[in-house]
XYZ file of N, CA and C in Angstrom:
765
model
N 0.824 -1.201 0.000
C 0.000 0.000 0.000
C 0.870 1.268 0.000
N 1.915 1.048 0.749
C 2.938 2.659 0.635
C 3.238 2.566 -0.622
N 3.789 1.915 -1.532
C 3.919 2.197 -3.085
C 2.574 3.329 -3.895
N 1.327 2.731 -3.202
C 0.762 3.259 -3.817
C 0.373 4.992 -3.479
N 0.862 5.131 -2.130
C 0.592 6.278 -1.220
C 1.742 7.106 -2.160
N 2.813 6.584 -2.309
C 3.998 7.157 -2.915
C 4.012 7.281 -4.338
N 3.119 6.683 -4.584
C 2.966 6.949 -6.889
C 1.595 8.506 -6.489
N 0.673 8.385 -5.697
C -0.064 9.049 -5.670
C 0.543 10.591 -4.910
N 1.577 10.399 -3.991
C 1.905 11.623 -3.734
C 2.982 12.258 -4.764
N 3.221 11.617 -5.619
C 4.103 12.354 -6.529
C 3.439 12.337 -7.695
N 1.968 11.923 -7.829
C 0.866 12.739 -8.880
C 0.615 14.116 -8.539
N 0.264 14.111 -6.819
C 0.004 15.713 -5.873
C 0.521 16.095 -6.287
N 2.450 15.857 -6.106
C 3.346 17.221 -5.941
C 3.060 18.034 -7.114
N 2.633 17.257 -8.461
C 2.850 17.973 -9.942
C 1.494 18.779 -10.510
N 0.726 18.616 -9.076
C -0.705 19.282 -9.698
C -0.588 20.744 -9.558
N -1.248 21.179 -10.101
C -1.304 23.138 -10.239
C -1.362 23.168 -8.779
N -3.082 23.191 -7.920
C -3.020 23.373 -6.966
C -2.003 23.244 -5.799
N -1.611 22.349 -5.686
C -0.137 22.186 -5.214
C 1.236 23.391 -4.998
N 1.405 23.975 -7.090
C 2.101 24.569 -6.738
C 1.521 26.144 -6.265
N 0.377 26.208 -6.520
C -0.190 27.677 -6.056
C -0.080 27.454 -4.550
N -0.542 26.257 -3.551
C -0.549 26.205 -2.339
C 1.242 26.552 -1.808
N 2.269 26.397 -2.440
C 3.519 26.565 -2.259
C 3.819 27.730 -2.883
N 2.998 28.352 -3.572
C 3.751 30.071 -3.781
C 3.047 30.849 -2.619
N 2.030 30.421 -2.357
C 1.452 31.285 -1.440
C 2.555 31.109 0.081
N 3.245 30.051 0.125
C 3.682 30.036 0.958
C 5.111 30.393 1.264
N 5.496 30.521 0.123
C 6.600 31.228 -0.184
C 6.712 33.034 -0.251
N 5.616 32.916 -0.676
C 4.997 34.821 -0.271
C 5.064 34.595 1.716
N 4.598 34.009 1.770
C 4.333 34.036 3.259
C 5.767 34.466 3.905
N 6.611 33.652 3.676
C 8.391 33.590 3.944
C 8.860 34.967 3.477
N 8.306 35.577 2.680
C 8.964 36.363 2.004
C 8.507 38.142 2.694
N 7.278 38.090 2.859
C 6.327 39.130 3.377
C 6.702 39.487 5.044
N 6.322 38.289 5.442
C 6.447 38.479 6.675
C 7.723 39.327 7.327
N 8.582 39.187 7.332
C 9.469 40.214 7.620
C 9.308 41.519 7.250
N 8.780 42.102 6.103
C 7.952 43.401 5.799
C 7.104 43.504 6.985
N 5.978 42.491 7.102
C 5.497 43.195 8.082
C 5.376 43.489 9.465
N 6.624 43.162 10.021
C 7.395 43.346 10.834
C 8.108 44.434 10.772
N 8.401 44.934 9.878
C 9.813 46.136 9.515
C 9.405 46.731 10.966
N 7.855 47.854 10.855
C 7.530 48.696 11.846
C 6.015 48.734 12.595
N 6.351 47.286 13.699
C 5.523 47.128 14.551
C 4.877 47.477 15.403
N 3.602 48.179 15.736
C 3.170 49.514 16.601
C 3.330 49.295 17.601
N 4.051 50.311 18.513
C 4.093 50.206 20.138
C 3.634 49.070 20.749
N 1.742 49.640 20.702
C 1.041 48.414 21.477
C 1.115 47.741 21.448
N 1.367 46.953 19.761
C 1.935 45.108 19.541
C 2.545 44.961 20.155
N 3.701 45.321 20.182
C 4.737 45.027 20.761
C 4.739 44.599 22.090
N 4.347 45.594 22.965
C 3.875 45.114 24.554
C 2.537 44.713 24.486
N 1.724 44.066 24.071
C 0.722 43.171 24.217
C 1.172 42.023 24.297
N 1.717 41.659 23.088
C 2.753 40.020 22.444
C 3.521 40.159 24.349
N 4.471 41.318 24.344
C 5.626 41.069 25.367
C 4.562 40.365 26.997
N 3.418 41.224 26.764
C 2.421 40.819 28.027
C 1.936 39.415 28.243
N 1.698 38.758 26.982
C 1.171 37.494 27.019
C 1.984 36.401 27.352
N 3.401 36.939 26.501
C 3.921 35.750 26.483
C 5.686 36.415 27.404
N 5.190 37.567 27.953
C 6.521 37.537 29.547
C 7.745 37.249 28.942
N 8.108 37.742 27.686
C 9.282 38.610 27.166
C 9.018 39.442 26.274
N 9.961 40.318 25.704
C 9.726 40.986 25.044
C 11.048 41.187 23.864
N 11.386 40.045 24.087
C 12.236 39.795 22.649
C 11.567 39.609 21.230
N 12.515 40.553 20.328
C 11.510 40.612 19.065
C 11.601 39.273 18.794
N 12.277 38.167 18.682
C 12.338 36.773 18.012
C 10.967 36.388 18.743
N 10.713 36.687 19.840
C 9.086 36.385 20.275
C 8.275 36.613 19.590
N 8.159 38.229 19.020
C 7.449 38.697 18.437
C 7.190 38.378 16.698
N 7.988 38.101 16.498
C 8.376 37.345 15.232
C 7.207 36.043 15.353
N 7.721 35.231 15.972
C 7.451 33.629 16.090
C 5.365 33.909 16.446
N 5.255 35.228 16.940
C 3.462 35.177 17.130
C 2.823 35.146 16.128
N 3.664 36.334 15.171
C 3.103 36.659 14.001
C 3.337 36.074 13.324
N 4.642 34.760 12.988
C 4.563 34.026 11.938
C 3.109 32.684 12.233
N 3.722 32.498 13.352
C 2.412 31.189 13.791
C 0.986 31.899 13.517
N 0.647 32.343 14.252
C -1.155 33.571 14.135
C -1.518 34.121 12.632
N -0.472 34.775 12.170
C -0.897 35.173 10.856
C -0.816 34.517 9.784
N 0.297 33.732 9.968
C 0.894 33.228 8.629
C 0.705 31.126 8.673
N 1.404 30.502 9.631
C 1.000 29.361 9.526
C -0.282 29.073 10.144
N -0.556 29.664 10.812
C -2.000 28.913 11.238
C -2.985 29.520 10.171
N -2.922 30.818 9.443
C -3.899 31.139 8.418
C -3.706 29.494 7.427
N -2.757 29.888 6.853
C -2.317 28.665 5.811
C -2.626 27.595 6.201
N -2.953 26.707 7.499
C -2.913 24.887 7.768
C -4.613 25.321 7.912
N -5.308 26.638 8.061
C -7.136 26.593 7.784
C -7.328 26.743 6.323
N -6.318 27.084 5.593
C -7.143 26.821 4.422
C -6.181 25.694 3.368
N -4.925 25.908 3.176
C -4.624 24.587 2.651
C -4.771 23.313 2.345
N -5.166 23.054 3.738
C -5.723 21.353 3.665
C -6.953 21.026 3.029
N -8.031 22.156 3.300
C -9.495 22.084 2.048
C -8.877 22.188 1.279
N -7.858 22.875 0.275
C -7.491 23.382 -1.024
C -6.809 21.425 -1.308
N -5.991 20.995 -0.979
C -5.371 19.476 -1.165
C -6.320 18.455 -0.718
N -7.129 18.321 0.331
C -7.795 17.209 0.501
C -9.188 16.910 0.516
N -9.871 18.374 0.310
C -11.481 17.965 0.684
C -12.119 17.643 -0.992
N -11.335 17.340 -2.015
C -11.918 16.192 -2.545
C -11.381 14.887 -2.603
N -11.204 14.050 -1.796
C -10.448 12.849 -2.083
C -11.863 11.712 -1.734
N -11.545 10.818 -2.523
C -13.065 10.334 -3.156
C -14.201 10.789 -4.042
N -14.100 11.924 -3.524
C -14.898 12.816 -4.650
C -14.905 13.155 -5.590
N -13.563 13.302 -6.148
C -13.365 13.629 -7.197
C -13.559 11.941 -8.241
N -13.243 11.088 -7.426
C -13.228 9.717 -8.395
C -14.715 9.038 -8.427
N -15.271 9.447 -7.448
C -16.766 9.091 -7.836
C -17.541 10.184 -8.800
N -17.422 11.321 -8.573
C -17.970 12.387 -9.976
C -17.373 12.144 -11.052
N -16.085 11.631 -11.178
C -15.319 11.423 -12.470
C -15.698 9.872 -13.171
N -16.210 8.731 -12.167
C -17.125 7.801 -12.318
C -15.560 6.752 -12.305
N -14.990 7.017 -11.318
C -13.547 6.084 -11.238
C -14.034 5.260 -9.883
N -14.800 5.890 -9.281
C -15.022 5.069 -7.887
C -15.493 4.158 -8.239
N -16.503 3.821 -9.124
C -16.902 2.683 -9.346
C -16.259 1.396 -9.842
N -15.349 1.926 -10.051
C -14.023 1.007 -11.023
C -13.372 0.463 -9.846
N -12.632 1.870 -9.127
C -12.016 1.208 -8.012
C -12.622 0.332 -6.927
N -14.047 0.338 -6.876
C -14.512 -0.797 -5.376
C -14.733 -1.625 -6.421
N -14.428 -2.293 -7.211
C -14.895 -3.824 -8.219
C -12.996 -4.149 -7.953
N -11.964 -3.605 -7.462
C -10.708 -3.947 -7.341
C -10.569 -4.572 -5.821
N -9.214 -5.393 -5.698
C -9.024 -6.026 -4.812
C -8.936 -4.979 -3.380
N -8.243 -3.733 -4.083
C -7.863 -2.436 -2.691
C -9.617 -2.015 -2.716
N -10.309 -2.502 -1.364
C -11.064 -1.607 -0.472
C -11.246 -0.310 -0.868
N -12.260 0.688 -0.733
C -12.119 2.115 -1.305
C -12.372 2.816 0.658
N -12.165 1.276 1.988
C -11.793 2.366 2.847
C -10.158 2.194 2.943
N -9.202 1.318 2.106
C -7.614 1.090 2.341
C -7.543 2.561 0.984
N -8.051 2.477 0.335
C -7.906 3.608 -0.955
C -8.347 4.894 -0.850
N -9.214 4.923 0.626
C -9.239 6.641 1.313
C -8.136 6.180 1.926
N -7.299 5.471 2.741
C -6.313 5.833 3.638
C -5.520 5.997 2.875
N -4.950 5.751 1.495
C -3.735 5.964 0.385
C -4.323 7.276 0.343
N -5.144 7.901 -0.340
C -5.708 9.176 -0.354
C -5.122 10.094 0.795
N -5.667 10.118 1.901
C -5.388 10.677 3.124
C -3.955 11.121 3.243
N -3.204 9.639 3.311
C -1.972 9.598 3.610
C -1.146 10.630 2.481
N -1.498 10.336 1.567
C -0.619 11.195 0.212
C -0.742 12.561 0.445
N -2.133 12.846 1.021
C -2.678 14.859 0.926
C -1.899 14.878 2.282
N -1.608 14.122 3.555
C -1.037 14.587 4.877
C 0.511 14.902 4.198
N 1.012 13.736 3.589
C 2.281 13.770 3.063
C 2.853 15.305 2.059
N 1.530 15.675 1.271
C 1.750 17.085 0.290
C 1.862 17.823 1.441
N 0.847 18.474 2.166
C 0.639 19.007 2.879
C 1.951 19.171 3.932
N 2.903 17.729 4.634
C 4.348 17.933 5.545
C 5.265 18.867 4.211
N 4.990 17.766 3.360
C 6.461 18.594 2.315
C 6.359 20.029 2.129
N 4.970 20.647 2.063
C 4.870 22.037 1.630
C 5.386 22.792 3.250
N 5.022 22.324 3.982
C 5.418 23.018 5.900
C 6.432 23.122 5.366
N 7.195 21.966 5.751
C 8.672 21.253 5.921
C 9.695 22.480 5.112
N 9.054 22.253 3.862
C 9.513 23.211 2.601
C 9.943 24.447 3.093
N 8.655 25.511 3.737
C 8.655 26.564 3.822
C 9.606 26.767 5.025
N 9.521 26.051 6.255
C 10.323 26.352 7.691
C 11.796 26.566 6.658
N 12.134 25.653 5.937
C 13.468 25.681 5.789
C 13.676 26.972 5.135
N 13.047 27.122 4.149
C 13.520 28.588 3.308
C 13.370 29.753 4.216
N 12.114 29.382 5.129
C 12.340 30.576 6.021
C 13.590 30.460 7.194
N 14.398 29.479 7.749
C 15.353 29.364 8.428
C 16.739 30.182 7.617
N 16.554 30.037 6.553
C 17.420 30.620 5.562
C 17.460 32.273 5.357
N 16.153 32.698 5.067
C 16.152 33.499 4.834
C 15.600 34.761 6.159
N 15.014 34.366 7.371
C 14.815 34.910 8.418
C 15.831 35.548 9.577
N 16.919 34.885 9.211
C 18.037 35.418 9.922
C 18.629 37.148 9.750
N 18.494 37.031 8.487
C 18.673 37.983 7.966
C 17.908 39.435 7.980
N 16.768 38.850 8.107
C 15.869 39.759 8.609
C 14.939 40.051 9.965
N 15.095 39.094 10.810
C 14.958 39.377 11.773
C 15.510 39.356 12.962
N 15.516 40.479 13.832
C 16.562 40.393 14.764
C 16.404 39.137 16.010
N 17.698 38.857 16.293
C 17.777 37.862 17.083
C 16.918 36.935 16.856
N 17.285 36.528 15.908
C 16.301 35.234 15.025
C 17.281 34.138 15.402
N 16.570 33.192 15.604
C 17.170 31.883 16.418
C 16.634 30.533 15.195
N 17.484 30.229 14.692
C 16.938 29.026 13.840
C 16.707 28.018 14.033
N 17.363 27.282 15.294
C 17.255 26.135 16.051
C 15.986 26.049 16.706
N 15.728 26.998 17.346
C 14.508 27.345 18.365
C 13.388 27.282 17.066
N 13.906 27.791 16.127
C 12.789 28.012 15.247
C 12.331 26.555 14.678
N 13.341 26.107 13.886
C 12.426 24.704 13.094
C 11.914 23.957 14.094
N 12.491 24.203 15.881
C 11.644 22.946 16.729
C 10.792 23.437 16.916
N 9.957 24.819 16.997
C 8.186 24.770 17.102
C 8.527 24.477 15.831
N 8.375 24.773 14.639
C 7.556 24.567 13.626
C 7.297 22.619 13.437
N 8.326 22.469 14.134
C 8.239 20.955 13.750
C 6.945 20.247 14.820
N 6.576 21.436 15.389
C 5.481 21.015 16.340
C 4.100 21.434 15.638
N 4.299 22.426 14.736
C 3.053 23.277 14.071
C 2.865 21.842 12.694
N 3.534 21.424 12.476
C 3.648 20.746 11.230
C 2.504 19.459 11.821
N 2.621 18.987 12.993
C 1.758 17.780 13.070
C 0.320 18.448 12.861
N 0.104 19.721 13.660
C -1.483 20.458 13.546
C -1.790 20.253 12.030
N -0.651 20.485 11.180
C -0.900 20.608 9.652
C -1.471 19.427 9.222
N -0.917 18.278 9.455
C -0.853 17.119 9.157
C -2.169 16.924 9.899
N -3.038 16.757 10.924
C -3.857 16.585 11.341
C -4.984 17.772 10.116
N -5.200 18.218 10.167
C -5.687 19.930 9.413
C -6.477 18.757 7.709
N -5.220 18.234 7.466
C -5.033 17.910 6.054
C -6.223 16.457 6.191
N -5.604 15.188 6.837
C -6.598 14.393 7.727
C -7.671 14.729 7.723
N -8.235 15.547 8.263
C -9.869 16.228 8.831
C -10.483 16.866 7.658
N -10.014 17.250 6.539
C -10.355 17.824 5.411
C -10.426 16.402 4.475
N -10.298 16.235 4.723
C -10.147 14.591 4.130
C -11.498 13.831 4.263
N -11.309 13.513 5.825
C -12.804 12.777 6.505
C -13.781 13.944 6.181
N -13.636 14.717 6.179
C -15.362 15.665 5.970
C -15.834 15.340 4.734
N -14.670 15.208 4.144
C -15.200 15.390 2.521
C -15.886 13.866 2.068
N -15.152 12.818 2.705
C -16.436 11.606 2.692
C -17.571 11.305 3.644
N -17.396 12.655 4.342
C -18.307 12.455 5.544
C -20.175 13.304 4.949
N -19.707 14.124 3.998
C -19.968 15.315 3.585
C -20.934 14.266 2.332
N -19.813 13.749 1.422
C -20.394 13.616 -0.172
C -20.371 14.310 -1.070
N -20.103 15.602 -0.490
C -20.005 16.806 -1.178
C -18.775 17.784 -1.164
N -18.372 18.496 -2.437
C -17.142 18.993 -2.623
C -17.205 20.290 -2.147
N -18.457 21.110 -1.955
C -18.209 22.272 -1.439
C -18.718 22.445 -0.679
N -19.860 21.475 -0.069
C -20.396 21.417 1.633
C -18.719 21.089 2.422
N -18.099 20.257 1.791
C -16.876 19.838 2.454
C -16.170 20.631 3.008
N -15.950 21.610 1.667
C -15.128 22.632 1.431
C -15.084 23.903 2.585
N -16.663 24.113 2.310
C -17.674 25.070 2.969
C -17.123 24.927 4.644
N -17.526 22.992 4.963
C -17.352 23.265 6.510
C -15.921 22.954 6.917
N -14.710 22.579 6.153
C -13.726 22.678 6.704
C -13.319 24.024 6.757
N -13.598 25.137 6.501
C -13.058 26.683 6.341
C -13.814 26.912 7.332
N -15.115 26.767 7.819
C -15.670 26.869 9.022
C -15.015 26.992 10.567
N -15.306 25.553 10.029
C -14.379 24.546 11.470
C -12.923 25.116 11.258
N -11.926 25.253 10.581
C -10.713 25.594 10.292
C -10.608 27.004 11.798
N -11.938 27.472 10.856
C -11.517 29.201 11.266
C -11.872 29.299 12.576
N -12.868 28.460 13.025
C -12.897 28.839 14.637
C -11.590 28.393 15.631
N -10.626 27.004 14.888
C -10.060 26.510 15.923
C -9.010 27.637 16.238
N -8.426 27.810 14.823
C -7.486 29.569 14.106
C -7.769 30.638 15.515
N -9.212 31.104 15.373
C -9.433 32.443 16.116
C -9.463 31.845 18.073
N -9.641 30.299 17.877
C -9.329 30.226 19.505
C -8.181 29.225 19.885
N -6.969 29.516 19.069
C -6.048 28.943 19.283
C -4.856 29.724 20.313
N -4.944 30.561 20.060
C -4.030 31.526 21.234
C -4.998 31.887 22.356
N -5.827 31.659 22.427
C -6.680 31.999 23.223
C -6.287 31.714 24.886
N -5.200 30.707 24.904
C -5.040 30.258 26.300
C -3.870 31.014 27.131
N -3.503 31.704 26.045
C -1.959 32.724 25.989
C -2.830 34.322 26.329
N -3.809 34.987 26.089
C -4.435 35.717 26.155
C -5.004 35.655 27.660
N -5.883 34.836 27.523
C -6.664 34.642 29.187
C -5.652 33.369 29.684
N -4.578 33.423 30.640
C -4.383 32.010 30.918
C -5.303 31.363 31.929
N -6.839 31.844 32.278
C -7.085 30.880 32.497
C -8.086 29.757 32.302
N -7.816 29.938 30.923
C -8.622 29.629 29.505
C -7.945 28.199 29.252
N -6.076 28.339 30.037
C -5.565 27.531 29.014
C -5.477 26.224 28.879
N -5.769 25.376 30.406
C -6.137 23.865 30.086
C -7.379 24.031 28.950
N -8.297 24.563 28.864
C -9.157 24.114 28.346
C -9.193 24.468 26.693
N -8.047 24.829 26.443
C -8.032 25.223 25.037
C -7.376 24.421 24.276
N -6.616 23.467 25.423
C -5.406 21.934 24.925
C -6.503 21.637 23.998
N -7.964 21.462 23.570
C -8.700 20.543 23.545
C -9.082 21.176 21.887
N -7.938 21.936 21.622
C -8.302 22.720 19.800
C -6.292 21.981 19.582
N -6.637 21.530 18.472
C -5.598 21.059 17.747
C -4.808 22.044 17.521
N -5.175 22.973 17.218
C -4.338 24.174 16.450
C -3.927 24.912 18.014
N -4.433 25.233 19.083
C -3.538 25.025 20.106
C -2.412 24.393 20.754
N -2.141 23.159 20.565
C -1.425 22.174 20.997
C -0.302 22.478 19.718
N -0.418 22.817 18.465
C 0.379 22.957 17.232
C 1.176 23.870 17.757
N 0.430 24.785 18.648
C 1.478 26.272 18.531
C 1.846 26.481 20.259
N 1.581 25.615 21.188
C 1.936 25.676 22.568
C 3.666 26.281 22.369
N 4.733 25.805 21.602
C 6.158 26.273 22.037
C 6.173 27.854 22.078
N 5.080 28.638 21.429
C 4.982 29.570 22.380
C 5.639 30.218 23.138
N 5.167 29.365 24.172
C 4.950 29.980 25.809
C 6.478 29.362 25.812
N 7.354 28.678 25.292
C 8.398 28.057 25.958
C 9.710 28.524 24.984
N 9.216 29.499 24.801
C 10.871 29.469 23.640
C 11.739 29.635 24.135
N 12.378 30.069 25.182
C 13.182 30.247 26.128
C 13.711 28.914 26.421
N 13.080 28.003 26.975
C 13.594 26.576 27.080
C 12.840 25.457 26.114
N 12.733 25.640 25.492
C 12.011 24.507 24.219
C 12.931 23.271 24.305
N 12.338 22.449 24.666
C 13.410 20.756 24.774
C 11.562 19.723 24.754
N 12.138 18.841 24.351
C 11.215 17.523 24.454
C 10.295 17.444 25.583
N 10.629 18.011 26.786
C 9.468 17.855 27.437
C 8.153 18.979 26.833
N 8.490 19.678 26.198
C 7.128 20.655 25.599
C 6.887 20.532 24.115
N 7.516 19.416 23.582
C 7.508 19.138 22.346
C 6.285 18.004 22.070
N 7.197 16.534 22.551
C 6.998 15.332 22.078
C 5.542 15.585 22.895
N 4.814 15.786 24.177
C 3.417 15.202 24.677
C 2.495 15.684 23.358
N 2.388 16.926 22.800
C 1.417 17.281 21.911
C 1.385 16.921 20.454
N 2.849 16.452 20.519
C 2.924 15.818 18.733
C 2.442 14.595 18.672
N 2.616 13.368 20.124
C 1.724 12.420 20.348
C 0.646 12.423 20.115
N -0.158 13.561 20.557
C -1.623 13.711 21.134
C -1.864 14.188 19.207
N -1.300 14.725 18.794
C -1.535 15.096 17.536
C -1.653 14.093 16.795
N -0.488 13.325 16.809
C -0.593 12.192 15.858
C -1.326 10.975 15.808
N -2.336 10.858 17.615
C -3.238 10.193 17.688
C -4.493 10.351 17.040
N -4.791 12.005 17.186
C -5.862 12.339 16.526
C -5.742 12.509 14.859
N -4.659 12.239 14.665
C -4.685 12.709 13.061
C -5.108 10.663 12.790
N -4.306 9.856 13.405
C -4.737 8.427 13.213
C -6.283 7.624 13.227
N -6.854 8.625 14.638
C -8.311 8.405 14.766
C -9.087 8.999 13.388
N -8.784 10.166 12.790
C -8.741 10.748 12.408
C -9.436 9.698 10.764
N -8.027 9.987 10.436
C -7.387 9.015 8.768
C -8.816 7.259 9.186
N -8.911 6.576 10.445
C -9.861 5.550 10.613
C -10.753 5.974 10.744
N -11.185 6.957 11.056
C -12.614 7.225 10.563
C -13.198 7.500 9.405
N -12.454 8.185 8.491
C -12.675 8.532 7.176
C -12.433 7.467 6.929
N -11.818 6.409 6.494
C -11.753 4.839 6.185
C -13.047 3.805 6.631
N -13.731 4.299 7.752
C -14.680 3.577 7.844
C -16.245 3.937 6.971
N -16.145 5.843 7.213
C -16.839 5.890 6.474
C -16.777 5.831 5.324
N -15.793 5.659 4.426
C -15.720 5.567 3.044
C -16.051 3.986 2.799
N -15.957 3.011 3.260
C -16.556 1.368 3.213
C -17.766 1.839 3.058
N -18.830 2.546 3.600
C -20.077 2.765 3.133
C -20.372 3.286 1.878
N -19.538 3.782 0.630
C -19.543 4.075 0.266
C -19.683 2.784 -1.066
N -19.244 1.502 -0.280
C -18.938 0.638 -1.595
C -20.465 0.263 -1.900
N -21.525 0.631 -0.961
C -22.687 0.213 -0.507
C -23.918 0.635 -1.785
């Protein structure tokens, strides 16, 4: 089955959408330091209030996570995964594929797996060019500190991509899918810092994915494995529950 996860993710990499989802993200790398150049007072000590420094690399790391990756992992993953199945049953391939030996719920998990897989390479992609090119522009920019949150934001992604996935066979539909993953996307987005704002919001905000993506946060100062590995677990459980549920419901589908 990974052969086939792997012929199908290197159909992704070559699709248009794909590369528009990677210029946008390359604008992202590229912008962001612009808009940083000249940050208003208040930002500045708001960010310094929440998060009890007031180093610009702090300030940096809010606005890249808040504005820039967490915008991008709410809408990306509809843009790569909320047609998978869908597109092969409107195209009248689904029917072809459940008369084959591969299951069409083992042939959503090849699906799944390939859009989680586009979806790491495009993160993965961008942290690096921005490790490259962020130094340069922002002060006391820390690159080490940097790719280990992102390598924590990347599972939220990977989960993001997953869930756009299951809606869309949950759904049947390509733009109800569409419709409620930008929904759902956008509320977890607007209450993901939320526990950094009110802390005493913040056990109860563990409970939004896109929280747990961006917890290093609060820890950049000492970022090591104990504030890493618990939420990339917890991530990668739910992205697994996740990928089996859309697999179960897609077996109804052979129906």
């Amino acid at each position: 089955m990974m052969r086939l996860v792997w012929l199908d993710y290197c159909a992704a990499m070559r699709e248009r959408k794909t590369w528009i989802a990677g210029a946008m993200l390359v604008y992202a790398v590229l912008s962001i330091p612009v808009v940083l150049a000249q940050p208003p007072p208040h930002v500045r000590e708001a960010i310094a209030a929440w998060f009890h420094d007031a180093d610009p690399f702090v300030v940096f790391m809010f606005v890249w996570i808040d504005l820039a990756m967490n915008k991008a992992i709410a809408f990306l993953p509809v843009v790569l995964a909320s047609t998978v199945l869908l597109r092969e049953r409107d195209t009248g391939v689904l029917a072809i594929l459940a008369a084959k030996p591969l299951s069409l719920g083992r042939y959503f998990v090849v699906r799944a797996l390939s859009a989680c897989a586009v979806m790491a390479t495009l993160h993965v992609g961008s942290q690096l060019l921005g490790a490259l090119w962020f130094p340069g522009q922002v002060e006391n920019f820390r690159p080490g500190v940097f790719l280990a949150a992102m390598s924590l934001h990347l599972f939220a992604a990977v989960f993001a991509t997953a869930f756009a996935a299951t809606l869309a066979v949950a759904t049947g539909r390509r733009g109800a899918s569409a419709l409620l993953s930008l929904v759902f996307f956008g509320l977890l987005v607007g209450m993901a810092l939320v526990g950094f704002y009110q802390p005493a919001w913040h056990t109860a905000t563990l409970a939004n994915p896109f929280t747990l993506g961006a917890l290093s946060l609060g820890h950049l100062r000492a970022l090591g494995p104990d504030v890493l590995v618990p939420p990339m677990l917890a991530l990668t459980a739910l992205t697994i529950v996740t990928i089996a549920t859309g697999a179960r419901l897609a077996r109804r589908m052979e129906a």
